[in-house]
C-alpha cells in the first residue's frame, strides 16, 4: 500500500531554470549583510569583496569535498570558517546569528512548477504522507521561507522537511533517505521518491528500496546506467504509476 511520497525540492517542486540573478551575485548580497553585521558589531573588517570571495572559495571547497564524502556541507560552518580565517576570535562568533543576518530569501525568478499546486493536494487528499529531502547546505529553518512563500509548507509533513545540512548527509547517502522513512514511520516499499537527479535522487532512493521516479525537465534524460522506475514530465504523470504499483 502506498503510504508516502518523498520529493526533492530544487528543480522538482520549484523551477530554477530562470533565476533573475545568478547564484554568485545573489550570494554577494547576503554576504554583505554578514560583513556589515560583523564589522559594525563584532570585529573591524575592511574588505567586503575579499570577505565575499573568501566565503565563496570556502563554499566551493566544502561542496567539492562533500560530493566525495557525502557528508553534507553547512552554510553556518562556512560562515564560521570565513570569520576564523579573518582572525575573528571564536568566542565572538555565533553561528545562528550569522545565519540570521545572512537573511536567506526566496530567489527572484524561481517559482513552483505549475503542476505542484495541482497534484500535491490530490495526493494529500488521498491520505498519502508527503515529505521533502533536499541536498541544501542551508538548514531547513532558512529554506522554509521559500516553502512558505510558495505555499508549499502545508503539503509537507512537519516531521519530514529535511535539509541535508540538518541531517548531515547528502543524497544519495542512505542515511538521509532512512531519516525520512523514520520521520514518516513508513517502510521503503510503501514509499515513492520523485526527483530530477539520477545520481542523487534515483540511485539513492533505489538503494534503500524506494521506487525512484525521475522528473525530466528538459525534454529527455541522458543515457546512464541508472534506470529510474519511471520517468515523468509532469507530476500529473505520476498518478497512473501510483495506480499501477499500488493497485
Ligand atoms: Mg533537484
PDB file of C-alpha atoms and ligand atoms in Angstrom:
ATOM      1  CA  UNK A   1       0.000   0.000   0.000  1.00  0.00           C
ATOM      2  CA  UNK A   2       1.277   3.460  -0.837  1.00  0.00           C
ATOM      3  CA  UNK A   3       1.818   5.467   2.332  1.00  0.00           C
ATOM      4  CA  UNK A   4       4.321   8.193   1.451  1.00  0.00           C
ATOM      5  CA  UNK A   5       5.825  10.167  -1.395  1.00  0.00           C
ATOM      6  CA  UNK A   6       9.111  11.982  -0.898  1.00  0.00           C
ATOM      7  CA  UNK A   7      10.089  14.879  -3.118  1.00  0.00           C
ATOM      8  CA  UNK A   8      13.330  16.586  -3.945  1.00  0.00           C
ATOM      9  CA  UNK A   9      12.953  20.407  -3.819  1.00  0.00           C
ATOM     10  CA  UNK A  10      15.134  22.177  -6.388  1.00  0.00           C
ATOM     11  CA  UNK A  11      14.065  21.530  -9.991  1.00  0.00           C
ATOM     12  CA  UNK A  12      11.466  19.044  -8.764  1.00  0.00           C
ATOM     13  CA  UNK A  13       8.961  21.195  -6.843  1.00  0.00           C
ATOM     14  CA  UNK A  14      10.483  24.588  -7.631  1.00  0.00           C
ATOM     15  CA  UNK A  15      11.786  25.689 -11.002  1.00  0.00           C
ATOM     16  CA  UNK A  16      15.314  27.140 -11.085  1.00  0.00           C
ATOM     17  CA  UNK A  17      15.506  27.493 -14.871  1.00  0.00           C
ATOM     18  CA  UNK A  18      15.057  31.289 -14.889  1.00  0.00           C
ATOM     19  CA  UNK A  19      16.537  32.898 -11.764  1.00  0.00           C
ATOM     20  CA  UNK A  20      16.684  36.695 -12.036  1.00  0.00           C
ATOM     21  CA  UNK A  21      20.265  36.791 -10.732  1.00  0.00           C
ATOM     22  CA  UNK A  22      22.996  34.200 -10.833  1.00  0.00           C
ATOM     23  CA  UNK A  23      23.904  32.348  -7.664  1.00  0.00           C
ATOM     24  CA  UNK A  24      27.154  34.175  -7.026  1.00  0.00           C
ATOM     25  CA  UNK A  25      25.533  37.616  -7.379  1.00  0.00           C
ATOM     26  CA  UNK A  26      22.749  36.625  -5.003  1.00  0.00           C
ATOM     27  CA  UNK A  27      25.284  35.297  -2.550  1.00  0.00           C
ATOM     28  CA  UNK A  28      27.145  38.629  -2.644  1.00  0.00           C
ATOM     29  CA  UNK A  29      24.041  40.493  -1.458  1.00  0.00           C
ATOM     30  CA  UNK A  30      23.571  38.160   1.513  1.00  0.00           C
ATOM     31  CA  UNK A  31      27.268  38.132   2.395  1.00  0.00           C
ATOM     32  CA  UNK A  32      27.157  41.928   2.522  1.00  0.00           C
ATOM     33  CA  UNK A  33      24.629  41.582   5.362  1.00  0.00           C
ATOM     34  CA  UNK A  34      27.044  39.329   7.248  1.00  0.00           C
ATOM     35  CA  UNK A  35      30.008  41.608   6.545  1.00  0.00           C
ATOM     36  CA  UNK A  36      28.088  44.667   7.784  1.00  0.00           C
ATOM     37  CA  UNK A  37      26.952  42.879  10.926  1.00  0.00           C
ATOM     38  CA  UNK A  38      30.467  41.699  11.737  1.00  0.00           C
ATOM     39  CA  UNK A  39      32.193  44.995  11.029  1.00  0.00           C
ATOM     40  CA  UNK A  40      29.564  47.058  12.885  1.00  0.00           C
ATOM     41  CA  UNK A  41      29.184  44.853  15.947  1.00  0.00           C
ATOM     42  CA  UNK A  42      31.891  42.217  16.270  1.00  0.00           C
ATOM     43  CA  UNK A  43      35.243  42.880  14.659  1.00  0.00           C
ATOM     44  CA  UNK A  44      36.722  45.530  12.373  1.00  0.00           C
ATOM     45  CA  UNK A  45      36.754  44.356   8.737  1.00  0.00           C
ATOM     46  CA  UNK A  46      37.592  46.481   5.728  1.00  0.00           C
ATOM     47  CA  UNK A  47      37.473  44.467   2.538  1.00  0.00           C
ATOM     48  CA  UNK A  48      33.908  43.499   1.668  1.00  0.00           C
ATOM     49  CA  UNK A  49      34.836  41.964  -1.678  1.00  0.00           C
ATOM     50  CA  UNK A  50      37.641  39.983  -0.046  1.00  0.00           C
ATOM     51  CA  UNK A  51      35.195  38.740   2.589  1.00  0.00           C
ATOM     52  CA  UNK A  52      32.772  37.560  -0.065  1.00  0.00           C
ATOM     53  CA  UNK A  53      35.483  35.991  -2.201  1.00  0.00           C
ATOM     54  CA  UNK A  54      36.873  34.047   0.763  1.00  0.00           C
ATOM     55  CA  UNK A  55      33.417  32.768   1.742  1.00  0.00           C
ATOM     56  CA  UNK A  56      32.743  31.839  -1.889  1.00  0.00           C
ATOM     57  CA  UNK A  57      36.031  29.955  -2.162  1.00  0.00           C
ATOM     58  CA  UNK A  58      35.330  28.077   1.077  1.00  0.00           C
ATOM     59  CA  UNK A  59      31.832  27.219  -0.182  1.00  0.00           C
ATOM     60  CA  UNK A  60      33.249  25.711  -3.373  1.00  0.00           C
ATOM     61  CA  UNK A  61      35.836  23.762  -1.363  1.00  0.00           C
ATOM     62  CA  UNK A  62      33.242  22.411   1.064  1.00  0.00           C
ATOM     63  CA  UNK A  63      30.948  21.299  -1.782  1.00  0.00           C
ATOM     64  CA  UNK A  64      33.862  19.696  -3.596  1.00  0.00           C
ATOM     65  CA  UNK A  65      34.747  17.638  -0.566  1.00  0.00           C
ATOM     66  CA  UNK A  66      31.075  16.908   0.261  1.00  0.00           C
ATOM     67  CA  UNK A  67      30.426  15.423  -3.176  1.00  0.00           C
ATOM     68  CA  UNK A  68      33.175  12.899  -2.472  1.00  0.00           C
ATOM     69  CA  UNK A  69      32.321  12.048   1.149  1.00  0.00           C
ATOM     70  CA  UNK A  70      28.517  12.675   1.071  1.00  0.00           C
ATOM     71  CA  UNK A  71      28.946  14.464   4.415  1.00  0.00           C
ATOM     72  CA  UNK A  72      26.698  17.469   3.945  1.00  0.00           C
ATOM     73  CA  UNK A  73      28.203  20.947   3.904  1.00  0.00           C
ATOM     74  CA  UNK A  74      26.568  23.520   6.188  1.00  0.00           C
ATOM     75  CA  UNK A  75      26.310  27.213   5.455  1.00  0.00           C
ATOM     76  CA  UNK A  76      26.755  28.010   9.155  1.00  0.00           C
ATOM     77  CA  UNK A  77      30.084  26.163   9.266  1.00  0.00           C
ATOM     78  CA  UNK A  78      31.258  28.000   6.159  1.00  0.00           C
ATOM     79  CA  UNK A  79      30.392  31.398   7.648  1.00  0.00           C
ATOM     80  CA  UNK A  80      32.211  30.490  10.867  1.00  0.00           C
ATOM     81  CA  UNK A  81      35.255  29.274   8.932  1.00  0.00           C
ATOM     82  CA  UNK A  82      35.291  32.545   6.987  1.00  0.00           C
ATOM     83  CA  UNK A  83      35.289  34.511  10.250  1.00  0.00           C
ATOM     84  CA  UNK A  84      38.037  32.389  11.818  1.00  0.00           C
ATOM     85  CA  UNK A  85      40.226  32.704   8.715  1.00  0.00           C
ATOM     86  CA  UNK A  86      39.958  36.500   9.021  1.00  0.00           C
ATOM     87  CA  UNK A  87      41.094  36.377  12.651  1.00  0.00           C
ATOM     88  CA  UNK A  88      37.746  36.903  14.373  1.00  0.00           C
ATOM     89  CA  UNK A  89      38.002  35.192  17.786  1.00  0.00           C
ATOM     90  CA  UNK A  90      35.881  32.036  18.014  1.00  0.00           C
ATOM     91  CA  UNK A  91      34.190  33.182  21.228  1.00  0.00           C
ATOM     92  CA  UNK A  92      32.764  36.195  19.381  1.00  0.00           C
ATOM     93  CA  UNK A  93      31.145  34.081  16.661  1.00  0.00           C
ATOM     94  CA  UNK A  94      27.575  32.812  16.973  1.00  0.00           C
ATOM     95  CA  UNK A  95      26.588  30.536  14.071  1.00  0.00           C
ATOM     96  CA  UNK A  96      22.851  31.076  14.444  1.00  0.00           C
ATOM     97  CA  UNK A  97      23.216  34.871  14.430  1.00  0.00           C
ATOM     98  CA  UNK A  98      25.372  34.686  11.289  1.00  0.00           C
ATOM     99  CA  UNK A  99      22.682  32.603   9.562  1.00  0.00           C
ATOM    100  CA  UNK A 100      20.000  35.053  10.673  1.00  0.00           C
ATOM    101  CA  UNK A 101      21.821  38.111   9.368  1.00  0.00           C
ATOM    102  CA  UNK A 102      22.655  36.300   6.101  1.00  0.00           C
ATOM    103  CA  UNK A 103      18.881  36.552   5.630  1.00  0.00           C
ATOM    104  CA  UNK A 104      18.222  33.891   3.004  1.00  0.00           C
ATOM    105  CA  UNK A 105      15.123  34.702   0.951  1.00  0.00           C
ATOM    106  CA  UNK A 106      13.252  33.185  -1.993  1.00  0.00           C
ATOM    107  CA  UNK A 107      15.302  33.819  -5.131  1.00  0.00           C
ATOM    108  CA  UNK A 108      13.574  36.156  -7.622  1.00  0.00           C
ATOM    109  CA  UNK A 109      12.559  34.279 -10.758  1.00  0.00           C
ATOM    110  CA  UNK A 110      12.398  30.910  -9.007  1.00  0.00           C
ATOM    111  CA  UNK A 111       8.813  29.660  -8.778  1.00  0.00           C
ATOM    112  CA  UNK A 112       6.995  26.408  -8.053  1.00  0.00           C
ATOM    113  CA  UNK A 113       6.179  24.335 -11.128  1.00  0.00           C
ATOM    114  CA  UNK A 114       2.522  24.796 -12.151  1.00  0.00           C
ATOM    115  CA  UNK A 115       1.682  21.143 -11.557  1.00  0.00           C
ATOM    116  CA  UNK A 116       2.800  21.242  -7.911  1.00  0.00           C
ATOM    117  CA  UNK A 117      -0.290  23.075  -6.654  1.00  0.00           C
ATOM    118  CA  UNK A 118      -2.454  20.836  -8.845  1.00  0.00           C
ATOM    119  CA  UNK A 119      -1.123  17.414  -7.859  1.00  0.00           C
ATOM    120  CA  UNK A 120       0.093  17.717  -4.247  1.00  0.00           C
ATOM    121  CA  UNK A 121      -3.435  18.471  -2.957  1.00  0.00           C
ATOM    122  CA  UNK A 122      -4.731  15.354  -4.751  1.00  0.00           C
ATOM    123  CA  UNK A 123      -2.078  13.205  -3.093  1.00  0.00           C
ATOM    124  CA  UNK A 124      -2.695  14.798   0.279  1.00  0.00           C
ATOM    125  CA  UNK A 125      -6.462  14.222  -0.014  1.00  0.00           C
ATOM    126  CA  UNK A 126      -5.741  10.540  -0.598  1.00  0.00           C
ATOM    127  CA  UNK A 127      -4.094  10.396   2.820  1.00  0.00           C
ATOM    128  CA  UNK A 128      -0.595   9.918   1.428  1.00  0.00           C
ATOM    129  CA  UNK A 129       2.120  11.438   3.631  1.00  0.00           C
ATOM    130  CA  UNK A 130       4.277  13.876   1.661  1.00  0.00           C
ATOM    131  CA  UNK A 131       7.876  14.618   2.614  1.00  0.00           C
ATOM    132  CA  UNK A 132      10.822  16.615   1.335  1.00  0.00           C
ATOM    133  CA  UNK A 133      14.519  15.764   1.107  1.00  0.00           C
ATOM    134  CA  UNK A 134      16.755  18.485  -0.273  1.00  0.00           C
ATOM    135  CA  UNK A 135      20.510  18.498  -0.746  1.00  0.00           C
ATOM    136  CA  UNK A 136      20.636  22.054   0.567  1.00  0.00           C
ATOM    137  CA  UNK A 137      23.548  23.404   2.593  1.00  0.00           C
ATOM    138  CA  UNK A 138      21.197  25.818   4.323  1.00  0.00           C
ATOM    139  CA  UNK A 139      19.367  24.395   7.346  1.00  0.00           C
ATOM    140  CA  UNK A 140      15.623  23.932   6.796  1.00  0.00           C
ATOM    141  CA  UNK A 141      14.881  26.841   9.101  1.00  0.00           C
ATOM    142  CA  UNK A 142      16.246  29.030   6.270  1.00  0.00           C
ATOM    143  CA  UNK A 143      14.709  27.267   3.288  1.00  0.00           C
ATOM    144  CA  UNK A 144      11.294  27.055   4.944  1.00  0.00           C
ATOM    145  CA  UNK A 145      10.952  30.699   3.928  1.00  0.00           C
ATOM    146  CA  UNK A 146      10.707  29.583   0.307  1.00  0.00           C
ATOM    147  CA  UNK A 147       8.244  26.823   1.133  1.00  0.00           C
ATOM    148  CA  UNK A 148       6.121  29.386   2.973  1.00  0.00           C
ATOM    149  CA  UNK A 149       6.402  31.974   0.198  1.00  0.00           C
ATOM    150  CA  UNK A 150       5.384  29.416  -2.436  1.00  0.00           C
ATOM    151  CA  UNK A 151       2.519  27.995  -0.342  1.00  0.00           C
ATOM    152  CA  UNK A 152       4.149  24.557  -0.150  1.00  0.00           C
ATOM    153  CA  UNK A 153       4.707  24.133   3.587  1.00  0.00           C
ATOM    154  CA  UNK A 154       1.203  22.857   4.325  1.00  0.00           C
ATOM    155  CA  UNK A 155       1.549  19.938   1.904  1.00  0.00           C
ATOM    156  CA  UNK A 156       4.672  18.608   3.586  1.00  0.00           C
ATOM    157  CA  UNK A 157       4.581  16.570   6.769  1.00  0.00           C
ATOM    158  CA  UNK A 158       6.040  18.687   9.614  1.00  0.00           C
ATOM    159  CA  UNK A 159       8.411  15.869  10.605  1.00  0.00           C
ATOM    160  CA  UNK A 160       9.741  15.396   7.105  1.00  0.00           C
ATOM    161  CA  UNK A 161      11.030  18.622   5.663  1.00  0.00           C
ATOM    162  CA  UNK A 162      14.641  17.524   5.579  1.00  0.00           C
ATOM    163  CA  UNK A 163      17.670  19.515   4.551  1.00  0.00           C
ATOM    164  CA  UNK A 164      20.972  17.684   4.144  1.00  0.00           C
ATOM    165  CA  UNK A 165      22.570  20.420   6.248  1.00  0.00           C
ATOM    166  CA  UNK A 166      20.455  19.339   9.235  1.00  0.00           C
ATOM    167  CA  UNK A 167      20.705  15.589   8.656  1.00  0.00           C
ATOM    168  CA  UNK A 168      24.458  15.682   7.994  1.00  0.00           C
ATOM    169  CA  UNK A 169      24.398  13.555   4.826  1.00  0.00           C
ATOM    170  CA  UNK A 170      23.786  14.345   1.168  1.00  0.00           C
ATOM    171  CA  UNK A 171      21.670  12.257  -1.167  1.00  0.00           C
ATOM    172  CA  UNK A 172      22.453   9.593  -2.374  1.00  0.00           C
ATOM    173  CA  UNK A 173      23.709   8.584   1.105  1.00  0.00           C
ATOM    174  CA  UNK A 174      21.209   6.060   2.554  1.00  0.00           C
ATOM    175  CA  UNK A 175      21.113   7.818   5.926  1.00  0.00           C
ATOM    176  CA  UNK A 176      19.118  10.790   4.622  1.00  0.00           C
ATOM    177  CA  UNK A 177      16.530   8.552   2.937  1.00  0.00           C
ATOM    178  CA  UNK A 178      16.275   6.429   6.088  1.00  0.00           C
ATOM    179  CA  UNK A 179      15.811   9.590   8.157  1.00  0.00           C
ATOM    180  CA  UNK A 180      12.768  10.443   6.025  1.00  0.00           C
ATOM    181  CA  UNK A 181      11.270   6.947   6.319  1.00  0.00           C
ATOM    182  CA  UNK A 182      11.755   7.065  10.094  1.00  0.00           C
ATOM    183  CA  UNK A 183      10.236  10.541  10.326  1.00  0.00           C
ATOM    184  CA  UNK A 184       7.107   9.410   8.465  1.00  0.00           C
ATOM    185  CA  UNK A 185       7.052   5.952  10.105  1.00  0.00           C
ATOM    186  CA  UNK A 186       6.770   4.180   6.750  1.00  0.00           C
ATOM    187  CA  UNK A 187       8.642   1.371   5.001  1.00  0.00           C
ATOM    188  CA  UNK A 188      10.655   1.845   1.829  1.00  0.00           C
ATOM    189  CA  UNK A 189       8.303  -0.475  -0.091  1.00  0.00           C
ATOM    190  CA  UNK A 190       5.356   1.797   0.807  1.00  0.00           C
ATOM    191  CA  UNK A 191       7.171   4.891  -0.449  1.00  0.00           C
ATOM    192  CA  UNK A 192       7.967   6.591  -3.758  1.00  0.00           C
ATOM    193  CA  UNK A 193      10.657   9.222  -4.352  1.00  0.00           C
ATOM    194  CA  UNK A 194      10.354  11.913  -7.029  1.00  0.00           C
ATOM    195  CA  UNK A 195      13.439  13.875  -8.045  1.00  0.00           C
ATOM    196  CA  UNK A 196      15.278  15.321 -11.040  1.00  0.00           C
ATOM    197  CA  UNK A 197      18.731  13.864 -10.370  1.00  0.00           C
ATOM    198  CA  UNK A 198      19.653  10.323 -11.338  1.00  0.00           C
ATOM    199  CA  UNK A 199      22.876  10.473  -9.314  1.00  0.00           C
ATOM    200  CA  UNK A 200      21.422  11.936  -6.105  1.00  0.00           C
ATOM    201  CA  UNK A 201      17.725  11.087  -6.055  1.00  0.00           C
ATOM    202  CA  UNK A 202      17.116   7.957  -8.091  1.00  0.00           C
ATOM    203  CA  UNK A 203      20.137   5.824  -7.230  1.00  0.00           C
ATOM    204  CA  UNK A 204      19.881   6.862  -3.576  1.00  0.00           C
ATOM    205  CA  UNK A 205      16.178   6.038  -3.273  1.00  0.00           C
ATOM    206  CA  UNK A 206      16.517   2.727  -5.083  1.00  0.00           C
ATOM    207  CA  UNK A 207      19.465   1.684  -2.906  1.00  0.00           C
ATOM    208  CA  UNK A 208      17.231   1.714   0.172  1.00  0.00           C
ATOM    209  CA  UNK A 209      14.310   0.041  -1.648  1.00  0.00           C
ATOM    210  CA  UNK A 210      12.251   3.121  -2.521  1.00  0.00           C
ATOM    211  CA  UNK A 211      10.896   3.396  -6.082  1.00  0.00           C
ATOM    212  CA  UNK A 212      12.636   6.304  -7.816  1.00  0.00           C
ATOM    213  CA  UNK A 213      10.691   8.486 -10.257  1.00  0.00           C
ATOM    214  CA  UNK A 214      12.727  10.864 -12.403  1.00  0.00           C
ATOM    215  CA  UNK A 215      11.264  14.249 -13.195  1.00  0.00           C
ATOM    216  CA  UNK A 216      12.653  15.193 -16.605  1.00  0.00           C
ATOM    217  CA  UNK A 217      12.686  18.952 -17.050  1.00  0.00           C
ATOM    218  CA  UNK A 218      14.431  19.428 -20.356  1.00  0.00           C
ATOM    219  CA  UNK A 219      12.704  17.005 -22.667  1.00  0.00           C
ATOM    220  CA  UNK A 220      14.925  13.952 -22.357  1.00  0.00           C
ATOM    221  CA  UNK A 221      17.157  12.171 -19.878  1.00  0.00           C
ATOM    222  CA  UNK A 222      20.690  11.319 -20.851  1.00  0.00           C
ATOM    223  CA  UNK A 223      21.742   7.691 -21.123  1.00  0.00           C
ATOM    224  CA  UNK A 224      23.284   6.292 -17.966  1.00  0.00           C
ATOM    225  CA  UNK A 225      23.456   3.029 -16.076  1.00  0.00           C
ATOM    226  CA  UNK A 226      20.930   4.362 -13.536  1.00  0.00           C
ATOM    227  CA  UNK A 227      17.424   3.330 -14.581  1.00  0.00           C
ATOM    228  CA  UNK A 228      14.549   5.109 -12.825  1.00  0.00           C
ATOM    229  CA  UNK A 229      11.377   3.152 -12.066  1.00  0.00           C
ATOM    230  CA  UNK A 230       9.540   5.760 -14.128  1.00  0.00           C
ATOM    231  CA  UNK A 231      10.233   8.999 -15.991  1.00  0.00           C
ATOM    232  CA  UNK A 232       7.689  11.795 -15.836  1.00  0.00           C
ATOM    233  CA  UNK A 233       7.466  15.183 -17.480  1.00  0.00           C
ATOM    234  CA  UNK A 234       4.681  16.448 -15.209  1.00  0.00           C
ATOM    235  CA  UNK A 235       3.625  15.458 -11.708  1.00  0.00           C
ATOM    236  CA  UNK A 236       0.277  14.523 -13.298  1.00  0.00           C
ATOM    237  CA  UNK A 237       2.125  11.648 -14.998  1.00  0.00           C
ATOM    238  CA  UNK A 238       2.896  10.233 -11.549  1.00  0.00           C
ATOM    239  CA  UNK A 239      -0.729   9.296 -10.823  1.00  0.00           C
ATOM    240  CA  UNK A 240      -1.077   6.370 -13.284  1.00  0.00           C
ATOM    241  CA  UNK A 241       2.197   4.852 -11.991  1.00  0.00           C
ATOM    242  CA  UNK A 242       0.883   5.001  -8.434  1.00  0.00           C
ATOM    243  CA  UNK A 243      -2.290   3.172  -9.575  1.00  0.00           C
ATOM    244  CA  UNK A 244      -0.212   0.526 -11.319  1.00  0.00           C
ATOM    245  CA  UNK A 245       2.251  -0.066  -8.479  1.00  0.00           C
ATOM    246  CA  UNK A 246      -0.177   0.100  -5.580  1.00  0.00           C
ATOM    247  CA  UNK A 247      -3.423  -1.209  -7.109  1.00  0.00           C
TER     248      UNK A 247
HETATM  249 MG1  LIG B   1      16.921  18.661  -7.634  1.00  0.00          MG
END
